[in-house]
Amino acid sequence: MAQQDSKKIFFENLSGAGKAIAVLTSGGDAQGMNAAVRAVVRMGLYVGAKVYFIKEGYQGMVDGGDNIREATWESVSSMLQVGGTVIGSARCKDFRSHEGRLKAAHNLVQRGITNLCVIGGDGSLTGANLFREEWSGLLTELVEQGLIEADAVQKYSALHIVGMVGSIDNDFCGTDMTIGTDSALHRIIEVVDAIMTTAQSHQRTFVLEVMGRHCGYLALVSALACGADWVLIPEMPPEDGWEDKMCQKLSATRSRGTRLNIIIVAEGAIDRHGKPITSGFVKDLVVKNLGFDTRVTILGHVQRGGTPSAFDRILASRMGVEAVLALLETTANTPACVVSLCGNQSVRVPLMECVQTTQEVQKAMDQKRFEEAVKLRGRSFENNLRTYKLLAHRKPESELPVSNFNVAVLNVGAPAAGMNAAVRSAVRVGISEGHKMFAVSDGFEGFYKGQIKEIKWGDVGGWTGQGGSLLGTKRTLPAKHVDKIAEQMRKHNINALLVIGGFEALLSLLELSEARGKYDEFCVPMVMVPATVSNNVPGSDLSIGADTALNAITTTCDRIKQSASGTKRRVFIIETMGGYCGYLATVGGLAAGADAAYIYEEPFDIRDLQANVEHLTEKMKTSIQRGLVLRNENCNVNYTTDFIYQLYTEEGRGVFDCRKNVLGHMQQGGAPSPFDRNFGTKISAKAMQWLSQKLVETYRKGRVFANSEDSCCLLGMRARALVFQPVVRLKDETDFVHRIPKEQWWLKLRPLMKILAKYKTSYDVSDSGQVEHVIHSRPKDSDASVAM
């Protein structure tokens, strides 16, 4: 395994023997809660603890009886893909009273439970913290009433609480993303994409109302992801006179030939005076002022429903495991914490700090301090709002700066969902900054052939939801045609390059940076934005397109597993894409609940294959009816998908039968996921702003001249921040033969998949254990988190 650490702790040091952990879901439901419950149960059992379900949230804790039931490994099988929460959730008035909490304490002590994992919103977590603070007093009362023995006070002296936030609104401060938000965005975008086709047919305006009584995150991100004309959110009400401005914008876009308009309204949207702005009011406004055929769609609880996205399953699984670790490490003096996501890392933050910050947001909104409310929501929210304003609202030509710089944008390598959103973002940001933007068709092949033309603001309208690459993309590298490309650079006076693509894009920039010594035309700022389903680009934890591919894999695995329901025991062997990079197989396996995932980065032999077959055979003798094995396409030249299929078929004879499926190019196709649309939009906007800065810095004596290392960079997500890295410095991090980074962060997720599939393994917890403050957990330059 990569990234060994001297602080690596094995689970022998983190025994849960003698401990009892209870898990409950409270408040509203959210897709992904079941994945979190599953992870808590299996991780708890893995470390030797007793684990209990508390059904119906705090109500079940107060009522006791069968509502508090011991969990087994099998009791959380086949729930990963189920939406909502199978253990039930309820809002509980009884728990708000002292008497109710006293009953709850009695029910827990009777079962020896002193560790609670609470999955819910800020109200549920606040209640849990109050319960924890009152715990010793409640036990004393129970002794006085003769309901428990006196020694129980000492034995169960402290209640330990760890929270996970399940809320589709993403309204909890202290985490970049809450469980359920990404799935809710999927539901919204599916509806918007469907509406756009019918709206274009009829030249209609659609007003969509999405959830978010106090938080406009869903409205804002869905507006970014679909390129909506207008968005109304509670944190940043529109300026007075917005009605006329909105109608002017709708009229202007329609006059440029656009056949539809989309307006997204958060259910809690207000104006500057606190007056609600309803979807019905917006519709009447458009009809009265413009006479446009206008329809209202209120999405309602459809946003809560459906199967969880790959992102939510992975997030919830990581958080569930981290929550159990936090409970094992907690002491009587440890404050209650929330497991949260910062960038691409799991962190622990004090529960009440998060709650207080969340309450401050509402206080700022009530007092009409809207700028402060946006800041308190966090850098990700702030950057989403800034990016939306930049891309959606076109300034008049007279107000645009005049830079006299020409910037070319092109796609290189295989197509990846989200590329078009990245191109749209680059074009519009570039135009906003006064540049003339040029689109290059078919990558560097089109470049040397002169397939270059100016691209305008309106040319990229409606691109965010389109899959593939509308510019066209090829794997051709520039080195063979460098002289012709230099000639085209000179002919069109190209002053900067934005390359969107995968491993070939990195190789291309390395070749162009080397060509600077011979051709001055390449002495211009160049930046690469990673876009590939394989997620194999050195210098970036994530690439545009990988999330869409993961969702395709996860959805297909769900359907394949479902096909075996009601049949005899069956194991499926699924081959994924990725070249030599095992990201899709590993993370897809975690999201789909795989029993094994074979990858190049973790060598395996026939003994490992045999051990996996025996492990599955043992599981199949219990109540488990289906098995799932993923194989990365280039994991081993001899142990092919056919070989593994035949081996499993032979060795499982009499216990289970086998099926195989090669997913192929369906992983590259389809509409981009909300994550990829948003990530592509924000990372490309940041890249374009960097190019603008470099153009100004390197403009001397009437021309641009840039030949330093830091003028040819890759913009990548590194743990918690977007970072510009000179491509030449990435050489040492790259395995060029296998086209993968030498170190890959996601390898740390492999033990999670094995643990949740009941394998004994070790898990690197060197990154765990530290509790961070809310304000300190966000790096200063991380204005675009990995979690949208």
JSON list of N, CA, C and O in Angstrom, two decimals, residues 287-325:
[
{"chain": "A", "resi": 287, "resn": "VAL", "atom": "N", "xyz": [-45.00, 36.88, -16.82]},
{"chain": "A", "resi": 287, "resn": "VAL", "atom": "CA", "xyz": [-46.16, 36.92, -17.72]},
{"chain": "A", "resi": 287, "resn": "VAL", "atom": "C", "xyz": [-46.64, 38.35, -17.91]},
{"chain": "A", "resi": 287, "resn": "VAL", "atom": "O", "xyz": [-46.92, 38.81, -19.03]},
{"chain": "A", "resi": 288, "resn": "LYS", "atom": "N", "xyz": [-46.72, 39.10, -16.81]},
{"chain": "A", "resi": 288, "resn": "LYS", "atom": "CA", "xyz": [-47.23, 40.48, -16.87]},
{"chain": "A", "resi": 288, "resn": "LYS", "atom": "C", "xyz": [-46.29, 41.39, -17.65]},
{"chain": "A", "resi": 288, "resn": "LYS", "atom": "O", "xyz": [-46.72, 42.18, -18.50]},
{"chain": "A", "resi": 289, "resn": "ASN", "atom": "N", "xyz": [-44.98, 41.31, -17.38]},
{"chain": "A", "resi": 289, "resn": "ASN", "atom": "CA", "xyz": [-44.02, 42.24, -17.98]},
{"chain": "A", "resi": 289, "resn": "ASN", "atom": "C", "xyz": [-43.57, 41.85, -19.38]},
{"chain": "A", "resi": 289, "resn": "ASN", "atom": "O", "xyz": [-43.27, 42.71, -20.20]},
{"chain": "A", "resi": 290, "resn": "LEU", "atom": "N", "xyz": [-43.50, 40.51, -19.64]},
{"chain": "A", "resi": 290, "resn": "LEU", "atom": "CA", "xyz": [-42.94, 40.07, -20.92]},
{"chain": "A", "resi": 290, "resn": "LEU", "atom": "C", "xyz": [-43.92, 39.30, -21.79]},
{"chain": "A", "resi": 290, "resn": "LEU", "atom": "O", "xyz": [-43.70, 39.16, -23.00]},
{"chain": "A", "resi": 291, "resn": "GLY", "atom": "N", "xyz": [-44.95, 38.74, -21.17]},
{"chain": "A", "resi": 291, "resn": "GLY", "atom": "CA", "xyz": [-45.92, 37.97, -21.93]},
{"chain": "A", "resi": 291, "resn": "GLY", "atom": "C", "xyz": [-45.40, 36.61, -22.35]},
{"chain": "A", "resi": 291, "resn": "GLY", "atom": "O", "xyz": [-45.99, 35.96, -23.23]},
{"chain": "A", "resi": 292, "resn": "PHE", "atom": "N", "xyz": [-44.28, 36.14, -21.73]},
{"chain": "A", "resi": 292, "resn": "PHE", "atom": "CA", "xyz": [-43.72, 34.83, -22.09]},
{"chain": "A", "resi": 292, "resn": "PHE", "atom": "C", "xyz": [-44.61, 33.71, -21.55]},
{"chain": "A", "resi": 292, "resn": "PHE", "atom": "O", "xyz": [-45.19, 33.82, -20.46]},
{"chain": "A", "resi": 293, "resn": "ASP", "atom": "N", "xyz": [-44.69, 32.63, -22.32]},
{"chain": "A", "resi": 293, "resn": "ASP", "atom": "CA", "xyz": [-45.36, 31.41, -21.86]},
{"chain": "A", "resi": 293, "resn": "ASP", "atom": "C", "xyz": [-44.54, 30.86, -20.69]},
{"chain": "A", "resi": 293, "resn": "ASP", "atom": "O", "xyz": [-43.39, 30.44, -20.88]},
{"chain": "A", "resi": 294, "resn": "THR", "atom": "N", "xyz": [-45.09, 30.87, -19.50]},
{"chain": "A", "resi": 294, "resn": "THR", "atom": "CA", "xyz": [-44.31, 30.57, -18.29]},
{"chain": "A", "resi": 294, "resn": "THR", "atom": "C", "xyz": [-44.99, 29.47, -17.48]},
{"chain": "A", "resi": 294, "resn": "THR", "atom": "O", "xyz": [-46.21, 29.45, -17.33]},
{"chain": "A", "resi": 295, "resn": "ARG", "atom": "N", "xyz": [-44.20, 28.52, -16.98]},
{"chain": "A", "resi": 295, "resn": "ARG", "atom": "CA", "xyz": [-44.69, 27.42, -16.17]},
{"chain": "A", "resi": 295, "resn": "ARG", "atom": "C", "xyz": [-43.92, 27.37, -14.85]},
{"chain": "A", "resi": 295, "resn": "ARG", "atom": "O", "xyz": [-42.75, 27.72, -14.80]},
{"chain": "A", "resi": 296, "resn": "VAL", "atom": "N", "xyz": [-44.58, 26.89, -13.81]},
{"chain": "A", "resi": 296, "resn": "VAL", "atom": "CA", "xyz": [-43.95, 26.71, -12.50]},
{"chain": "A", "resi": 296, "resn": "VAL", "atom": "C", "xyz": [-43.84, 25.22, -12.21]},
{"chain": "A", "resi": 296, "resn": "VAL", "atom": "O", "xyz": [-44.80, 24.47, -12.42]},
{"chain": "A", "resi": 297, "resn": "THR", "atom": "N", "xyz": [-42.67, 24.78, -11.74]},
{"chain": "A", "resi": 297, "resn": "THR", "atom": "CA", "xyz": [-42.49, 23.41, -11.27]},
{"chain": "A", "resi": 297, "resn": "THR", "atom": "C", "xyz": [-41.95, 23.46, -9.85]},
{"chain": "A", "resi": 297, "resn": "THR", "atom": "O", "xyz": [-40.88, 24.04, -9.61]},
{"chain": "A", "resi": 298, "resn": "ILE", "atom": "N", "xyz": [-42.71, 22.91, -8.92]},
{"chain": "A", "resi": 298, "resn": "ILE", "atom": "CA", "xyz": [-42.27, 22.83, -7.52]},
{"chain": "A", "resi": 298, "resn": "ILE", "atom": "C", "xyz": [-41.81, 21.40, -7.26]},
{"chain": "A", "resi": 298, "resn": "ILE", "atom": "O", "xyz": [-42.60, 20.46, -7.29]},
{"chain": "A", "resi": 299, "resn": "LEU", "atom": "N", "xyz": [-40.51, 21.23, -7.04]},
{"chain": "A", "resi": 299, "resn": "LEU", "atom": "CA", "xyz": [-39.94, 19.87, -6.95]},
{"chain": "A", "resi": 299, "resn": "LEU", "atom": "C", "xyz": [-40.32, 19.16, -5.65]},
{"chain": "A", "resi": 299, "resn": "LEU", "atom": "O", "xyz": [-40.47, 17.95, -5.63]},
{"chain": "A", "resi": 300, "resn": "GLY", "atom": "N", "xyz": [-40.43, 19.89, -4.55]},
{"chain": "A", "resi": 300, "resn": "GLY", "atom": "CA", "xyz": [-40.89, 19.29, -3.30]},
{"chain": "A", "resi": 300, "resn": "GLY", "atom": "C", "xyz": [-40.07, 18.09, -2.85]},
{"chain": "A", "resi": 300, "resn": "GLY", "atom": "O", "xyz": [-38.84, 18.06, -3.01]},
{"chain": "A", "resi": 301, "resn": "HIS", "atom": "N", "xyz": [-40.75, 17.07, -2.34]},
{"chain": "A", "resi": 301, "resn": "HIS", "atom": "CA", "xyz": [-40.05, 15.95, -1.71]},
{"chain": "A", "resi": 301, "resn": "HIS", "atom": "C", "xyz": [-39.40, 14.98, -2.69]},
{"chain": "A", "resi": 301, "resn": "HIS", "atom": "O", "xyz": [-38.73, 14.04, -2.27]},
{"chain": "A", "resi": 302, "resn": "VAL", "atom": "N", "xyz": [-39.57, 15.23, -3.99]},
{"chain": "A", "resi": 302, "resn": "VAL", "atom": "CA", "xyz": [-38.84, 14.42, -4.95]},
{"chain": "A", "resi": 302, "resn": "VAL", "atom": "C", "xyz": [-37.33, 14.59, -4.75]},
{"chain": "A", "resi": 302, "resn": "VAL", "atom": "O", "xyz": [-36.54, 13.70, -5.04]},
{"chain": "A", "resi": 303, "resn": "GLN", "atom": "N", "xyz": [-36.94, 15.74, -4.21]},
{"chain": "A", "resi": 303, "resn": "GLN", "atom": "CA", "xyz": [-35.51, 16.00, -3.96]},
{"chain": "A", "resi": 303, "resn": "GLN", "atom": "C", "xyz": [-34.95, 15.12, -2.85]},
{"chain": "A", "resi": 303, "resn": "GLN", "atom": "O", "xyz": [-33.75, 14.88, -2.79]},
{"chain": "A", "resi": 304, "resn": "ARG", "atom": "N", "xyz": [-35.81, 14.66, -1.95]},
{"chain": "A", "resi": 304, "resn": "ARG", "atom": "CA", "xyz": [-35.37, 13.79, -0.86]},
{"chain": "A", "resi": 304, "resn": "ARG", "atom": "C", "xyz": [-35.34, 12.32, -1.28]},
{"chain": "A", "resi": 304, "resn": "ARG", "atom": "O", "xyz": [-34.76, 11.49, -0.60]},
{"chain": "A", "resi": 305, "resn": "GLY", "atom": "N", "xyz": [-36.02, 12.01, -2.37]},
{"chain": "A", "resi": 305, "resn": "GLY", "atom": "CA", "xyz": [-36.23, 10.61, -2.73]},
{"chain": "A", "resi": 305, "resn": "GLY", "atom": "C", "xyz": [-35.18, 10.05, -3.66]},
{"chain": "A", "resi": 305, "resn": "GLY", "atom": "O", "xyz": [-34.23, 10.72, -4.06]},
{"chain": "A", "resi": 306, "resn": "GLY", "atom": "N", "xyz": [-35.37, 8.78, -3.98]},
{"chain": "A", "resi": 306, "resn": "GLY", "atom": "CA", "xyz": [-34.48, 8.14, -4.94]},
{"chain": "A", "resi": 306, "resn": "GLY", "atom": "C", "xyz": [-33.25, 7.55, -4.30]},
{"chain": "A", "resi": 306, "resn": "GLY", "atom": "O", "xyz": [-32.98, 7.73, -3.12]},
{"chain": "A", "resi": 307, "resn": "THR", "atom": "N", "xyz": [-32.49, 6.87, -5.12]},
{"chain": "A", "resi": 307, "resn": "THR", "atom": "CA", "xyz": [-31.28, 6.20, -4.65]},
{"chain": "A", "resi": 307, "resn": "THR", "atom": "C", "xyz": [-30.16, 7.21, -4.44]},
{"chain": "A", "resi": 307, "resn": "THR", "atom": "O", "xyz": [-30.07, 8.19, -5.16]},
{"chain": "A", "resi": 308, "resn": "PRO", "atom": "N", "xyz": [-29.30, 7.00, -3.45]},
{"chain": "A", "resi": 308, "resn": "PRO", "atom": "CA", "xyz": [-28.20, 7.96, -3.22]},
{"chain": "A", "resi": 308, "resn": "PRO", "atom": "C", "xyz": [-27.16, 7.91, -4.33]},
{"chain": "A", "resi": 308, "resn": "PRO", "atom": "O", "xyz": [-26.92, 6.87, -4.93]},
{"chain": "A", "resi": 309, "resn": "SER", "atom": "N", "xyz": [-26.56, 9.06, -4.59]},
{"chain": "A", "resi": 309, "resn": "SER", "atom": "CA", "xyz": [-25.50, 9.15, -5.60]},
{"chain": "A", "resi": 309, "resn": "SER", "atom": "C", "xyz": [-24.23, 8.46, -5.09]},
{"chain": "A", "resi": 309, "resn": "SER", "atom": "O", "xyz": [-24.10, 8.16, -3.89]},
{"chain": "A", "resi": 310, "resn": "ALA", "atom": "N", "xyz": [-23.30, 8.22, -6.00]},
{"chain": "A", "resi": 310, "resn": "ALA", "atom": "CA", "xyz": [-22.01, 7.62, -5.62]},
{"chain": "A", "resi": 310, "resn": "ALA", "atom": "C", "xyz": [-21.31, 8.49, -4.59]},
{"chain": "A", "resi": 310, "resn": "ALA", "atom": "O", "xyz": [-20.76, 7.99, -3.60]},
{"chain": "A", "resi": 311, "resn": "PHE", "atom": "N", "xyz": [-21.34, 9.81, -4.79]},
{"chain": "A", "resi": 311, "resn": "PHE", "atom": "CA", "xyz": [-20.68, 10.74, -3.86]},
{"chain": "A", "resi": 311, "resn": "PHE", "atom": "C", "xyz": [-21.23, 10.56, -2.46]},
{"chain": "A", "resi": 311, "resn": "PHE", "atom": "O", "xyz": [-20.47, 10.48, -1.48]},
{"chain": "A", "resi": 312, "resn": "ASP", "atom": "N", "xyz": [-22.56, 10.53, -2.32]},
{"chain": "A", "resi": 312, "resn": "ASP", "atom": "CA", "xyz": [-23.17, 10.41, -0.99]},
{"chain": "A", "resi": 312, "resn": "ASP", "atom": "C", "xyz": [-22.86, 9.08, -0.33]},
{"chain": "A", "resi": 312, "resn": "ASP", "atom": "O", "xyz": [-22.68, 9.00, 0.89]},
{"chain": "A", "resi": 313, "resn": "ARG", "atom": "N", "xyz": [-22.79, 8.01, -1.11]},
{"chain": "A", "resi": 313, "resn": "ARG", "atom": "CA", "xyz": [-22.47, 6.70, -0.53]},
{"chain": "A", "resi": 313, "resn": "ARG", "atom": "C", "xyz": [-21.03, 6.69, 0.01]},
{"chain": "A", "resi": 313, "resn": "ARG", "atom": "O", "xyz": [-20.78, 6.17, 1.09]},
{"chain": "A", "resi": 314, "resn": "ILE", "atom": "N", "xyz": [-20.13, 7.27, -0.78]},
{"chain": "A", "resi": 314, "resn": "ILE", "atom": "CA", "xyz": [-18.72, 7.28, -0.37]},
{"chain": "A", "resi": 314, "resn": "ILE", "atom": "C", "xyz": [-18.53, 8.21, 0.83]},
{"chain": "A", "resi": 314, "resn": "ILE", "atom": "O", "xyz": [-17.86, 7.86, 1.81]},
{"chain": "A", "resi": 315, "resn": "LEU", "atom": "N", "xyz": [-19.15, 9.40, 0.76]},
{"chain": "A", "resi": 315, "resn": "LEU", "atom": "CA", "xyz": [-19.06, 10.35, 1.86]},
{"chain": "A", "resi": 315, "resn": "LEU", "atom": "C", "xyz": [-19.61, 9.73, 3.15]},
{"chain": "A", "resi": 315, "resn": "LEU", "atom": "O", "xyz": [-18.97, 9.79, 4.21]},
{"chain": "A", "resi": 316, "resn": "ALA", "atom": "N", "xyz": [-20.79, 9.13, 3.08]},
{"chain": "A", "resi": 316, "resn": "ALA", "atom": "CA", "xyz": [-21.42, 8.54, 4.25]},
{"chain": "A", "resi": 316, "resn": "ALA", "atom": "C", "xyz": [-20.61, 7.37, 4.80]},
{"chain": "A", "resi": 316, "resn": "ALA", "atom": "O", "xyz": [-20.48, 7.20, 6.02]},
{"chain": "A", "resi": 317, "resn": "SER", "atom": "N", "xyz": [-20.04, 6.56, 3.92]},
{"chain": "A", "resi": 317, "resn": "SER", "atom": "CA", "xyz": [-19.24, 5.42, 4.36]},
{"chain": "A", "resi": 317, "resn": "SER", "atom": "C", "xyz": [-17.97, 5.89, 5.06]},
{"chain": "A", "resi": 317, "resn": "SER", "atom": "O", "xyz": [-17.60, 5.37, 6.12]},
{"chain": "A", "resi": 318, "resn": "ARG", "atom": "N", "xyz": [-17.30, 6.89, 4.49]},
{"chain": "A", "resi": 318, "resn": "ARG", "atom": "CA", "xyz": [-16.10, 7.45, 5.13]},
{"chain": "A", "resi": 318, "resn": "ARG", "atom": "C", "xyz": [-16.43, 8.07, 6.48]},
{"chain": "A", "resi": 318, "resn": "ARG", "atom": "O", "xyz": [-15.72, 7.87, 7.46]},
{"chain": "A", "resi": 319, "resn": "MET", "atom": "N", "xyz": [-17.53, 8.82, 6.52]},
{"chain": "A", "resi": 319, "resn": "MET", "atom": "CA", "xyz": [-17.92, 9.47, 7.77]},
{"chain": "A", "resi": 319, "resn": "MET", "atom": "C", "xyz": [-18.32, 8.45, 8.83]},
{"chain": "A", "resi": 319, "resn": "MET", "atom": "O", "xyz": [-18.01, 8.62, 10.02]},
{"chain": "A", "resi": 320, "resn": "GLY", "atom": "N", "xyz": [-19.02, 7.39, 8.42]},
{"chain": "A", "resi": 320, "resn": "GLY", "atom": "CA", "xyz": [-19.44, 6.36, 9.38]},
{"chain": "A", "resi": 320, "resn": "GLY", "atom": "C", "xyz": [-18.26, 5.68, 10.04]},
{"chain": "A", "resi": 320, "resn": "GLY", "atom": "O", "xyz": [-18.25, 5.46, 11.26]},
{"chain": "A", "resi": 321, "resn": "VAL", "atom": "N", "xyz": [-17.26, 5.33, 9.23]},
{"chain": "A", "resi": 321, "resn": "VAL", "atom": "CA", "xyz": [-16.05, 4.70, 9.78]},
{"chain": "A", "resi": 321, "resn": "VAL", "atom": "C", "xyz": [-15.32, 5.67, 10.70]},
{"chain": "A", "resi": 321, "resn": "VAL", "atom": "O", "xyz": [-14.88, 5.31, 11.80]},
{"chain": "A", "resi": 322, "resn": "GLU", "atom": "N", "xyz": [-15.20, 6.93, 10.27]},
{"chain": "A", "resi": 322, "resn": "GLU", "atom": "CA", "xyz": [-14.51, 7.94, 11.08]},
{"chain": "A", "resi": 322, "resn": "GLU", "atom": "C", "xyz": [-15.25, 8.19, 12.39]},
{"chain": "A", "resi": 322, "resn": "GLU", "atom": "O", "xyz": [-14.64, 8.43, 13.43]},
{"chain": "A", "resi": 323, "resn": "ALA", "atom": "N", "xyz": [-16.58, 8.11, 12.36]},
{"chain": "A", "resi": 323, "resn": "ALA", "atom": "CA", "xyz": [-17.38, 8.31, 13.58]},
{"chain": "A", "resi": 323, "resn": "ALA", "atom": "C", "xyz": [-17.08, 7.24, 14.62]},
{"chain": "A", "resi": 323, "resn": "ALA", "atom": "O", "xyz": [-16.95, 7.52, 15.81]},
{"chain": "A", "resi": 324, "resn": "VAL", "atom": "N", "xyz": [-16.96, 5.99, 14.17]},
{"chain": "A", "resi": 324, "resn": "VAL", "atom": "CA", "xyz": [-16.63, 4.90, 15.11]},
{"chain": "A", "resi": 324, "resn": "VAL", "atom": "C", "xyz": [-15.23, 5.10, 15.68]},
{"chain": "A", "resi": 324, "resn": "VAL", "atom": "O", "xyz": [-15.01, 4.92, 16.89]},
{"chain": "A", "resi": 325, "resn": "LEU", "atom": "N", "xyz": [-14.28, 5.49, 14.84]},
{"chain": "A", "resi": 325, "resn": "LEU", "atom": "CA", "xyz": [-12.92, 5.78, 15.32]},
{"chain": "A", "resi": 325, "resn": "LEU", "atom": "C", "xyz": [-12.95, 6.88, 16.38]},
{"chain": "A", "resi": 325, "resn": "LEU", "atom": "O", "xyz": [-12.28, 6.79, 17.41]}
]
